Coordinates of C-alpha atoms in Angstrom, one line a residue:
X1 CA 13.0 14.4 -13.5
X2 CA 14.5 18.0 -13.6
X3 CA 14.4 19.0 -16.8
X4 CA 11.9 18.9 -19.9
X5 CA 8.3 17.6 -20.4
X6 CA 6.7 16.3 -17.4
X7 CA 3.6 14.4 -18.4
X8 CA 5.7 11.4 -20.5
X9 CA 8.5 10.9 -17.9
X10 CA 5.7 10.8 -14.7
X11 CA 3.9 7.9 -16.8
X12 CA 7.0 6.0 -17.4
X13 CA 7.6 5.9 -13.5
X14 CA 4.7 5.7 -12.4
X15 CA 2.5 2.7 -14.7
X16 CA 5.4 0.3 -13.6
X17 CA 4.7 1.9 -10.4
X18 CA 1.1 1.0 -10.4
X19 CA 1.8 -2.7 -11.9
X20 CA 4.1 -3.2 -8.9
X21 CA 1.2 -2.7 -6.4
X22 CA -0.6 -5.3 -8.9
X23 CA 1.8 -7.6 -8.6
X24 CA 1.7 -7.3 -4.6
X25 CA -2.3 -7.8 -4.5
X26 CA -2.1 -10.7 -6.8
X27 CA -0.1 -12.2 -4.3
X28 CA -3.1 -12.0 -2.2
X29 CA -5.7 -12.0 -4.9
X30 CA -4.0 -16.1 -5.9
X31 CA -4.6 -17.0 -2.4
X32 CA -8.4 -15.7 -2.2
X33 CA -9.1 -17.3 -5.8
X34 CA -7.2 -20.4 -5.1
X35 CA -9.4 -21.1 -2.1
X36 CA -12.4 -19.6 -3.2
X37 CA -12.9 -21.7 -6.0
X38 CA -10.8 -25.2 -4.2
X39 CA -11.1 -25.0 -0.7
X40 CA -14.4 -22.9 0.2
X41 CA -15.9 -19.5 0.9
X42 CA -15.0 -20.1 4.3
X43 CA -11.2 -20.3 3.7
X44 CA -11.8 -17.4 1.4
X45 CA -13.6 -15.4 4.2
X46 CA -10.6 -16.6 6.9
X47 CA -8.1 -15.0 4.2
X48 CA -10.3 -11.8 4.0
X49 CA -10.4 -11.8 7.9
X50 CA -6.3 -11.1 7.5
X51 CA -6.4 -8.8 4.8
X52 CA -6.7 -5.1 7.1
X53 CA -4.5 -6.7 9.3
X54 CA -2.0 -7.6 6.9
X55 CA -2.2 -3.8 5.4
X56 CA -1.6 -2.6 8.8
X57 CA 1.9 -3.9 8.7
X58 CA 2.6 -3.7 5.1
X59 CA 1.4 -0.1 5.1
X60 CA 4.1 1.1 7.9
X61 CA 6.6 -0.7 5.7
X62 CA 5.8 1.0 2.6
X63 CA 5.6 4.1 4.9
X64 CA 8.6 3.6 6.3
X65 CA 10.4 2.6 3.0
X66 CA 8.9 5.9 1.5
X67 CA 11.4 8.1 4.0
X68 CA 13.9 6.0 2.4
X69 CA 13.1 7.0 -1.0
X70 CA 12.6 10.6 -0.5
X71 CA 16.1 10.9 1.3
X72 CA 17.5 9.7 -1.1
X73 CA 15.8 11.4 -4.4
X74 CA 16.4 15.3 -2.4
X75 CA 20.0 13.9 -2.1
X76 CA 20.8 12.7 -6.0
X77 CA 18.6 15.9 -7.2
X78 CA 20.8 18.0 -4.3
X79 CA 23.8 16.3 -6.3
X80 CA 25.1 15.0 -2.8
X81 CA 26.2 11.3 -3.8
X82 CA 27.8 10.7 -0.7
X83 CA 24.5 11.3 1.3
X84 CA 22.5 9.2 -1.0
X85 CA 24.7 6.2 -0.7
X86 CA 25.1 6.9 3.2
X87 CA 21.1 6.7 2.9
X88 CA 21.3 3.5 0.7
X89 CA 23.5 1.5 3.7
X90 CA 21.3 2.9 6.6
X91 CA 18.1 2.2 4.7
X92 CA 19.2 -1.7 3.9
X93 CA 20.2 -2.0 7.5
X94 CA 16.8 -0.6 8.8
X95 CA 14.6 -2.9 6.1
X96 CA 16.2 -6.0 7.9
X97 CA 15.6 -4.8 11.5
X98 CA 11.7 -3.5 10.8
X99 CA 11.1 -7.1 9.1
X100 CA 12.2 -8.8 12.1
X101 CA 10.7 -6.6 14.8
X102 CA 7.3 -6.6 13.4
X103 CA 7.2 -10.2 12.5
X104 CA 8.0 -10.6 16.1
X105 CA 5.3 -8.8 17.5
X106 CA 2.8 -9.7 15.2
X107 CA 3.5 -13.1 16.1
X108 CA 2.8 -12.6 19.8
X109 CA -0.6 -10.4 18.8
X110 CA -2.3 -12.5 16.7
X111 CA -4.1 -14.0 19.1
X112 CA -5.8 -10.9 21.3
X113 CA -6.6 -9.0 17.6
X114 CA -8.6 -12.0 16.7
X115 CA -10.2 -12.1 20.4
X116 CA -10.8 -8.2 19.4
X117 CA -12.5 -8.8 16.2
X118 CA -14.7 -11.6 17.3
X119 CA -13.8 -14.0 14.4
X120 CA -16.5 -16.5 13.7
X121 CA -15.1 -19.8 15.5
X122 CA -16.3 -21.1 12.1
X123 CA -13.1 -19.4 10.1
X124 CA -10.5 -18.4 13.4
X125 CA -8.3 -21.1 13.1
X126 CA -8.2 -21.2 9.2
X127 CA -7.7 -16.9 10.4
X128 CA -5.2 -17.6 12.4
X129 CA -3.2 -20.4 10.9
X130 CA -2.9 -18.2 7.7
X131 CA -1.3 -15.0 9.5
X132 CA 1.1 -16.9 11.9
X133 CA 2.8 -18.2 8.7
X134 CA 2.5 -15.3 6.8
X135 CA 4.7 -12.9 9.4
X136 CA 6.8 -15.2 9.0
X137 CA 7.6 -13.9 5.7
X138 CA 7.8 -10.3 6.9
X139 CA 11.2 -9.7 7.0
X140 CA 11.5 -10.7 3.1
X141 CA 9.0 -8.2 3.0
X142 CA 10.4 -5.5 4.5
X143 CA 13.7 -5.8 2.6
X144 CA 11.8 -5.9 -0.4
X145 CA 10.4 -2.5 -0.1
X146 CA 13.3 -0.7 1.0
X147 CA 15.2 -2.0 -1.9
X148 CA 12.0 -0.7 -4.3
X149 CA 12.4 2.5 -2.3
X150 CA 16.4 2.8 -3.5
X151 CA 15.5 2.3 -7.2
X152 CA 12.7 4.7 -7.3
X153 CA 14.5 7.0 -5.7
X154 CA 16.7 7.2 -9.1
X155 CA 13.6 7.1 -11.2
X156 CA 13.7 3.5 -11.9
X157 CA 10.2 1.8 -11.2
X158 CA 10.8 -1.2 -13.9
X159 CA 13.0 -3.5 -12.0
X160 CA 10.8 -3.8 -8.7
X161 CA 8.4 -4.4 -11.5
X162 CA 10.5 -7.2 -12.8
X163 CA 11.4 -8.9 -9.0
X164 CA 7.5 -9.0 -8.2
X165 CA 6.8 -10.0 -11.3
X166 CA 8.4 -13.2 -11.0
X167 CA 7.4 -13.6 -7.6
X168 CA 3.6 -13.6 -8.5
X169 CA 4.5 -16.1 -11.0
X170 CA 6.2 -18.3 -8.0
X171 CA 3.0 -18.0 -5.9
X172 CA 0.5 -19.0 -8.7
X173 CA 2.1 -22.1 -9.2
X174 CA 2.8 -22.8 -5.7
X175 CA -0.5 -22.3 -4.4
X176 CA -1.7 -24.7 -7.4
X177 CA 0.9 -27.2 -6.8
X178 CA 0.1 -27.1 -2.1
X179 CA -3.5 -26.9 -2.8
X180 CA -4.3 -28.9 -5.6
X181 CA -1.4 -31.8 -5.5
X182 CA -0.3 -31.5 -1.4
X183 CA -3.9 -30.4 0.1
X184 CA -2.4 -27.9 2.1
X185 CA -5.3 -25.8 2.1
X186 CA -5.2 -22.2 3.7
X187 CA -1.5 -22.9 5.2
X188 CA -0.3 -24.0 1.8
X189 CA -0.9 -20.7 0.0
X190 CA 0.3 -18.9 2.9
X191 CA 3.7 -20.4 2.5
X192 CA 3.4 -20.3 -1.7
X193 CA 3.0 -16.0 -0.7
X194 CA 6.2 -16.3 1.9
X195 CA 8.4 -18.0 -0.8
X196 CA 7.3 -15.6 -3.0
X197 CA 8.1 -12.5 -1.0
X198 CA 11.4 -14.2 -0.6
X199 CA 11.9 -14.6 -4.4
X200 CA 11.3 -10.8 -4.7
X201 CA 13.4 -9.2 -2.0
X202 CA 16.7 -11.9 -3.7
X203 CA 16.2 -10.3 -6.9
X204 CA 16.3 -6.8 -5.9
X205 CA 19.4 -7.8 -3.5
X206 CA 21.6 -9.2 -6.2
X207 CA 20.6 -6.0 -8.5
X208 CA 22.0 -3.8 -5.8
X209 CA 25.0 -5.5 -5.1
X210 CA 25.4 -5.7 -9.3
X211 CA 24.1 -1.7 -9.8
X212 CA 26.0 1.1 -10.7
X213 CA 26.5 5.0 -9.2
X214 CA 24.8 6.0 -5.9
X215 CA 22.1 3.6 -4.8
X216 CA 24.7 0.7 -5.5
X217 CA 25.0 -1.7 -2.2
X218 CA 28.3 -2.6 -0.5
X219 CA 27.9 -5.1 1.8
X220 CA 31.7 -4.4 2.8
X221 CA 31.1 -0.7 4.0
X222 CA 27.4 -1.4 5.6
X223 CA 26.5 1.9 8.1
X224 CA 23.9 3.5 9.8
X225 CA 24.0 7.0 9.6
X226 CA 22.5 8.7 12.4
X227 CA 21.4 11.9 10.8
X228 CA 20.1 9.8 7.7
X229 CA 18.7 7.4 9.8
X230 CA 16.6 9.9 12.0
X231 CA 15.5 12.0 8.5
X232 CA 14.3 8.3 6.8
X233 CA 12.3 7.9 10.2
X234 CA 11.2 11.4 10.4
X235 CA 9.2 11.3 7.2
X236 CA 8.8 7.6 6.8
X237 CA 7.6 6.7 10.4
X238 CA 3.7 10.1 9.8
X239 CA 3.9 8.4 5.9
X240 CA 3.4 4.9 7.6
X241 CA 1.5 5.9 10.6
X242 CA -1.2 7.5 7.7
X243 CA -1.5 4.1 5.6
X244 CA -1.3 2.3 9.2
X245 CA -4.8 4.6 10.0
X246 CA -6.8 3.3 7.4
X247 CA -5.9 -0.2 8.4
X248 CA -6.7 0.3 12.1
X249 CA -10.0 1.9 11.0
X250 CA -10.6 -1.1 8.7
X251 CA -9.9 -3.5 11.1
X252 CA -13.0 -1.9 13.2
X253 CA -15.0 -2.2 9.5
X254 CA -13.7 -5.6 9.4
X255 CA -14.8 -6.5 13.0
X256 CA -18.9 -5.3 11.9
X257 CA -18.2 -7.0 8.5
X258 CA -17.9 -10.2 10.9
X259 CA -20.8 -9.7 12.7
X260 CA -22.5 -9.8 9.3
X261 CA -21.8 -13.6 8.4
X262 CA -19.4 -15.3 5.9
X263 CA -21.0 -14.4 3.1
X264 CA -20.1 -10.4 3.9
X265 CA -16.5 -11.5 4.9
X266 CA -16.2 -13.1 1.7
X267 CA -17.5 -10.5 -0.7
X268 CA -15.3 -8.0 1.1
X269 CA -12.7 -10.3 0.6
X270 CA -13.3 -10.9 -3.1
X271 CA -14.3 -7.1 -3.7
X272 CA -11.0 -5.6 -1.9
X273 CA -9.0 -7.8 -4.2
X274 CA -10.4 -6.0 -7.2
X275 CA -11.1 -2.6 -5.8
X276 CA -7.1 -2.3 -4.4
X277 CA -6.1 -2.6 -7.9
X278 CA -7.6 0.7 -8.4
X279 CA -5.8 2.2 -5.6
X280 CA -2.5 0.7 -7.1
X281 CA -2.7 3.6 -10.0
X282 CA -3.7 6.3 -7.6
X283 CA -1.3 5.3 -5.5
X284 CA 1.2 5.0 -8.3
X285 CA 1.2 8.4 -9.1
X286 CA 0.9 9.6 -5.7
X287 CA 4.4 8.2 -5.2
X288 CA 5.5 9.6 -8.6
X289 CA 4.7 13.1 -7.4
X290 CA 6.7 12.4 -3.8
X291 CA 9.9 11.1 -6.1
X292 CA 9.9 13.8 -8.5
X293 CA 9.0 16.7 -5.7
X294 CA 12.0 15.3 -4.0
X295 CA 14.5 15.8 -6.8
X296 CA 13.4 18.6 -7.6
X297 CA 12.8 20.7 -4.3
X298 CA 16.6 18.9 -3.7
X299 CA 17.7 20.9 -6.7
X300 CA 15.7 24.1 -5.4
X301 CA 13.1 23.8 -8.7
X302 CA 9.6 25.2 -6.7
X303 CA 8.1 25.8 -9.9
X304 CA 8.5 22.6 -11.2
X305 CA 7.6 21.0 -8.0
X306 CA 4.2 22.7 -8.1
X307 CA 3.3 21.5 -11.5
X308 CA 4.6 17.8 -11.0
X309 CA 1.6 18.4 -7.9
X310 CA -0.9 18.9 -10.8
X311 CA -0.1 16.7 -13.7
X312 CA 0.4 13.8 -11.5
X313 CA -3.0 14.2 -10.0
X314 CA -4.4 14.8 -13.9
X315 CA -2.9 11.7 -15.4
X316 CA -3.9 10.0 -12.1
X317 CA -7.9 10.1 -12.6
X318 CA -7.4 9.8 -16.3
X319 CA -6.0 6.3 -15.8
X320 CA -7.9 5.9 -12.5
X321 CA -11.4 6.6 -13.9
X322 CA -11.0 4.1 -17.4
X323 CA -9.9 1.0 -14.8
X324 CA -13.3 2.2 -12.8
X325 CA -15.3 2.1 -15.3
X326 CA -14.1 -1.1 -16.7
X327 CA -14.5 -3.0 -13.3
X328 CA -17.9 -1.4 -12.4
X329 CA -19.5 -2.2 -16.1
X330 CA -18.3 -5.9 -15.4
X331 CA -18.4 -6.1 -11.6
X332 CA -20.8 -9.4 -11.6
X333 CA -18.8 -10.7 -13.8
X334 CA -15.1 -10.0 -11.8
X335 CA -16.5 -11.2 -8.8
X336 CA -17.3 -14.5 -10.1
X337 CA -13.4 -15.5 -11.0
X338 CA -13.2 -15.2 -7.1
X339 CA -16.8 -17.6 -6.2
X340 CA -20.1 -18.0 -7.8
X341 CA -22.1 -17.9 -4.6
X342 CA -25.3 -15.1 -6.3
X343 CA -25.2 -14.0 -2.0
X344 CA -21.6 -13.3 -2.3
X345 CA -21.5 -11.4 -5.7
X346 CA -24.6 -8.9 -4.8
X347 CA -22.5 -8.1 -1.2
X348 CA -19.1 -7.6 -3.3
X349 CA -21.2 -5.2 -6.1
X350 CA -22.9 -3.2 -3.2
X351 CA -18.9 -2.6 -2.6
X352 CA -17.9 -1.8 -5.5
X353 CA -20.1 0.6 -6.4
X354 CA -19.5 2.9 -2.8
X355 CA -16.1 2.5 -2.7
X356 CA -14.8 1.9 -7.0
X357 CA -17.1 5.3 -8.0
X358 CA -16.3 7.7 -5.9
X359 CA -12.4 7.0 -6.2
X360 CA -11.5 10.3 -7.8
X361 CA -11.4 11.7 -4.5
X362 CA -8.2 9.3 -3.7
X363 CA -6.7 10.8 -6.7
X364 CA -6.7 13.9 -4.3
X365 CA -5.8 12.9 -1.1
X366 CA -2.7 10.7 -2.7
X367 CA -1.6 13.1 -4.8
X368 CA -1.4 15.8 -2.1
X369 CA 0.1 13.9 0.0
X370 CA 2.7 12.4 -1.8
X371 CA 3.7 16.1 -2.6
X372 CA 3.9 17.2 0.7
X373 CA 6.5 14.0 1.4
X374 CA 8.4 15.0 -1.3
X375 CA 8.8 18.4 0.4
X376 CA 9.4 16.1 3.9
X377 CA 6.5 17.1 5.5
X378 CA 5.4 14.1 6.0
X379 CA 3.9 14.8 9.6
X380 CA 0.5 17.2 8.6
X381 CA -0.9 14.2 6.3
X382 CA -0.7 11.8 8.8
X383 CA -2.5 13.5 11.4
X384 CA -4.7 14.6 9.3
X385 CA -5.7 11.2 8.1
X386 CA -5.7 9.9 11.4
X387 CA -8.1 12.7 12.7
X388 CA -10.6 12.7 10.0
X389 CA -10.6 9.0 8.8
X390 CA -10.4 7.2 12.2
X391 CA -12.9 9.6 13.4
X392 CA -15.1 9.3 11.2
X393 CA -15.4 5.7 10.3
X394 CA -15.0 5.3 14.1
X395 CA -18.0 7.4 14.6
X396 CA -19.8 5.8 11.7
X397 CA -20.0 2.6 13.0
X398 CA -21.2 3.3 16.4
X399 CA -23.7 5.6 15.7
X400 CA -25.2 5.0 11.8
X401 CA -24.4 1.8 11.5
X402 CA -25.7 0.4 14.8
X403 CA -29.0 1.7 14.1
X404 CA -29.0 0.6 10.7
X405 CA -26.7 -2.8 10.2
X406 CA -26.8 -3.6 7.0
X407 CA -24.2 -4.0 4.7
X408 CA -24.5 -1.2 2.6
X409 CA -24.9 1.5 5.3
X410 CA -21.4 0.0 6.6
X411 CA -19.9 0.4 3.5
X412 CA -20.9 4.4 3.2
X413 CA -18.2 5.0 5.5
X414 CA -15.8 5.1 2.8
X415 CA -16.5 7.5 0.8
X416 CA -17.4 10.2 3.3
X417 CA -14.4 9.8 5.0
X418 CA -12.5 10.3 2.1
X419 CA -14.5 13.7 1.6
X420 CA -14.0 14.8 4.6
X421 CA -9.7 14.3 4.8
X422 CA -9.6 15.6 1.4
X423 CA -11.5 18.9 2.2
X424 CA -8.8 19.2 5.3
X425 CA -5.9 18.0 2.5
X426 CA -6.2 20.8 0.5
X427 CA -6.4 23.4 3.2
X428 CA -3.0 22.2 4.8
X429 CA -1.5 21.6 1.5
X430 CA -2.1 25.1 0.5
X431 CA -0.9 26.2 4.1
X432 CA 2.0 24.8 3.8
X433 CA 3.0 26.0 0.3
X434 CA 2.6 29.5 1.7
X435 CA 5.9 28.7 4.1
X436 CA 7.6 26.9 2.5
X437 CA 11.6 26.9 3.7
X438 CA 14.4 25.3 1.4
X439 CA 15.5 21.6 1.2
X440 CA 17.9 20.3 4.2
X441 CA 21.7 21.5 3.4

């Protein structure tokens, strides 16, 4: 990450990267075809009633797991060892604790965010029955990221690849084998996804224990650094706070989605499946530009951080804007894998199109963004995102939407909220390269 060409070695890290948020949705994605075409839309629209509440947690996770990884990756470029591997222990430690505190709460909130949302009393307890079991699976989850977090930290993006992988594999077959031989329904495939997450955070356990140099575990000389443990937080807690926004605005999207009828709930269901995939490569790269500004700004390399900045963002729309194309040319046709209700497939197109085309945008805000964590300024994005997109979508639906409720003025929200944070992005990315003070000593 310090030295030579960039372009190659950011595509190595970052496609595995990109197939590793795959993997994760097709956890998700098995469950909505598996009931879509066996159980009904209406299991299919209960799953999709979950899914912004389900990226609210995952997304402070990820957040939180990202401090992890830029902690570390400032450390190894910084050639501290001894910090990394004190960041390793605290990191493991705080994976296990977050799992088991947010399973616990989500558990007791399940029930008023539902009352909030005003699920249909045709799909709430199919709703609910699917996210009680699924929490349950959180602290897999959690562990799971955090050890993603360690490995890409050191550049390596292939064997996270590997662990989820395998547990996508586990969760096809399981949700075949509850739904189709058991008829388990919705609570079937939500176990098959909480074995699976289980499956993926073993793997990456026994690959610590068995790795080499800094990020390897030692269950022996487990610690929580303080200092370490603070810096994760400090850039982890504004990195998971911004992916927590969108979720909390899209659980207000999801709550007028509802009051559109189970055929909107399912094509948002079915078209977030497909569109999320796309977001997997911006996002990708996003990261790719955090890891590699955080070596090198460790290492004191401005200049290089700079142009990681840039050819991440490039390679990110190249790769972006071919998978867009693909899935809007044969959107119809996508949609159908998930149900073949015509109401259904004309809702999920009208997504596609406002939230698949204008995408390019994301390639903007992630890219910043993830460079300015790299740097550790993890705060400005954050509020930034919180100010702009809640505002807006919050504003959006109250005003434009109310007078107009269909499903297509709801669905506009997206992409002017994205133009709006990413006009406010690059003014406050180019502040902050202007002040920029040295890595922590």
């Amino acid at each position: 990450m310090l030295r030579g060409s960039l372009w190659d070695k950011i595509i190595l890290f970052a496609l595995p990267l990109a197939l590793t948020g795959v993997m994760q949705q097709l956890l998700n994605a098995a469950d909505v075809v598996t009931l879509g075409k066996f159980v009904g839309k209406n299991a299919m629209a209960a799953v999709g009633n979950n899914i912004s509440m389900v990226g609210l947690i995952v997304s402070l996770l990820m957040g939180l797991s990202l401090g992890a990884n830029v902690v570390i990756a400032q450390s190894i470029g910084a050639k501290k060892f001894d910090r990394a591997q004190s960041a390793v222990s605290t990191s493991f430690s705080l994976s296990i604790a977050a799992g088991i505190f947010f399973c616990v709460v989500g558990e007791i909130l399940v029930a008023p965010i539902f009352y909030l949302l005003e699920v249909p009393e045709l799909v709430v307890d199919m709703a609910e029955s699917y996210l009680r079991i699924f929490l349950l699976g959180l602290p897999a989850m959690s562990l799971y990221n955090f050890e993603a977090a360690i490995f890409r930290s050191k550049g390596d993006t292939r064997t996270p690849l590997i662990a989820l992988a395998a547990a996508s594999g586990v969760n096809i077959v399981l949700n075949l084998l509850f739904v189709l031989q058991f008829d388990l329904g919705i609570s079937g495939v939500a176990v098959a996804t909480v074995i699976a997450n289980i499956v993926s955070a073993i793997i990456l356990f026994r690959a610590l224990l068995n790795s080499e140099g800094v990020i390897k575990l030692n269950l022996n000389a487990l610690i929580v650094d303080r200092e370490e443990l603070f810096e994760i937080l400090r850039i982890g807690l504004p990195a998971g706070v911004q992916g927590m926004v969108f979720s909390l605005s899209n659980l207000l999207i999801q709550a007028a989605i509802n009051s559109l009828g189970a055929d909107a709930m399912a094509a948002s269901a079915a078209a977030f499946t497909i569109e999320i995939n796309v977001f997997c490569i911006v996002n990708g790269f996003g990261q790719a530009a955090t890891t590699f500004v955080g070596q090198n700004y460790g290492a004191g390399n401005f200049q290089r951080c700079k142009r990681v900045t840039w050819v991440s963002m490039g390679l990110s729309a190249i790769f972006m804007q071919t998978l867009c194309c693909f899935i809007l040319f044969f959107a119809e046709e996508v949609l159908s894998l998930f149900n073949n209700d015509p109401e259904v497939i004309r809702l999920g197109v009208i997504r596609l199109w406002y939230i698949v085309a204008p995408e390019l945008v994301n390639v903007l805000m992630e890219g910043l963004s993830g460079s300015l964590r790299g740097y550790g300024i993890s705060l400005t994005p954050a509020v930034i995102t919180l100010i702009c997109v809640c505002g807006v979508r919050v504003t959006w639906v109250f005003t434009a939407f109310a007078k107009i409720p269909t499903y297509a003025t709801l669905m506009a929200v997206y992409p002017i909220s994205w133009f709006i944070t990413t006009i406010v992005l690059v003014a406050a990315y180019n502040y902050h390269m202007k002040r920029l003070k040295p890595a922590r000593k």
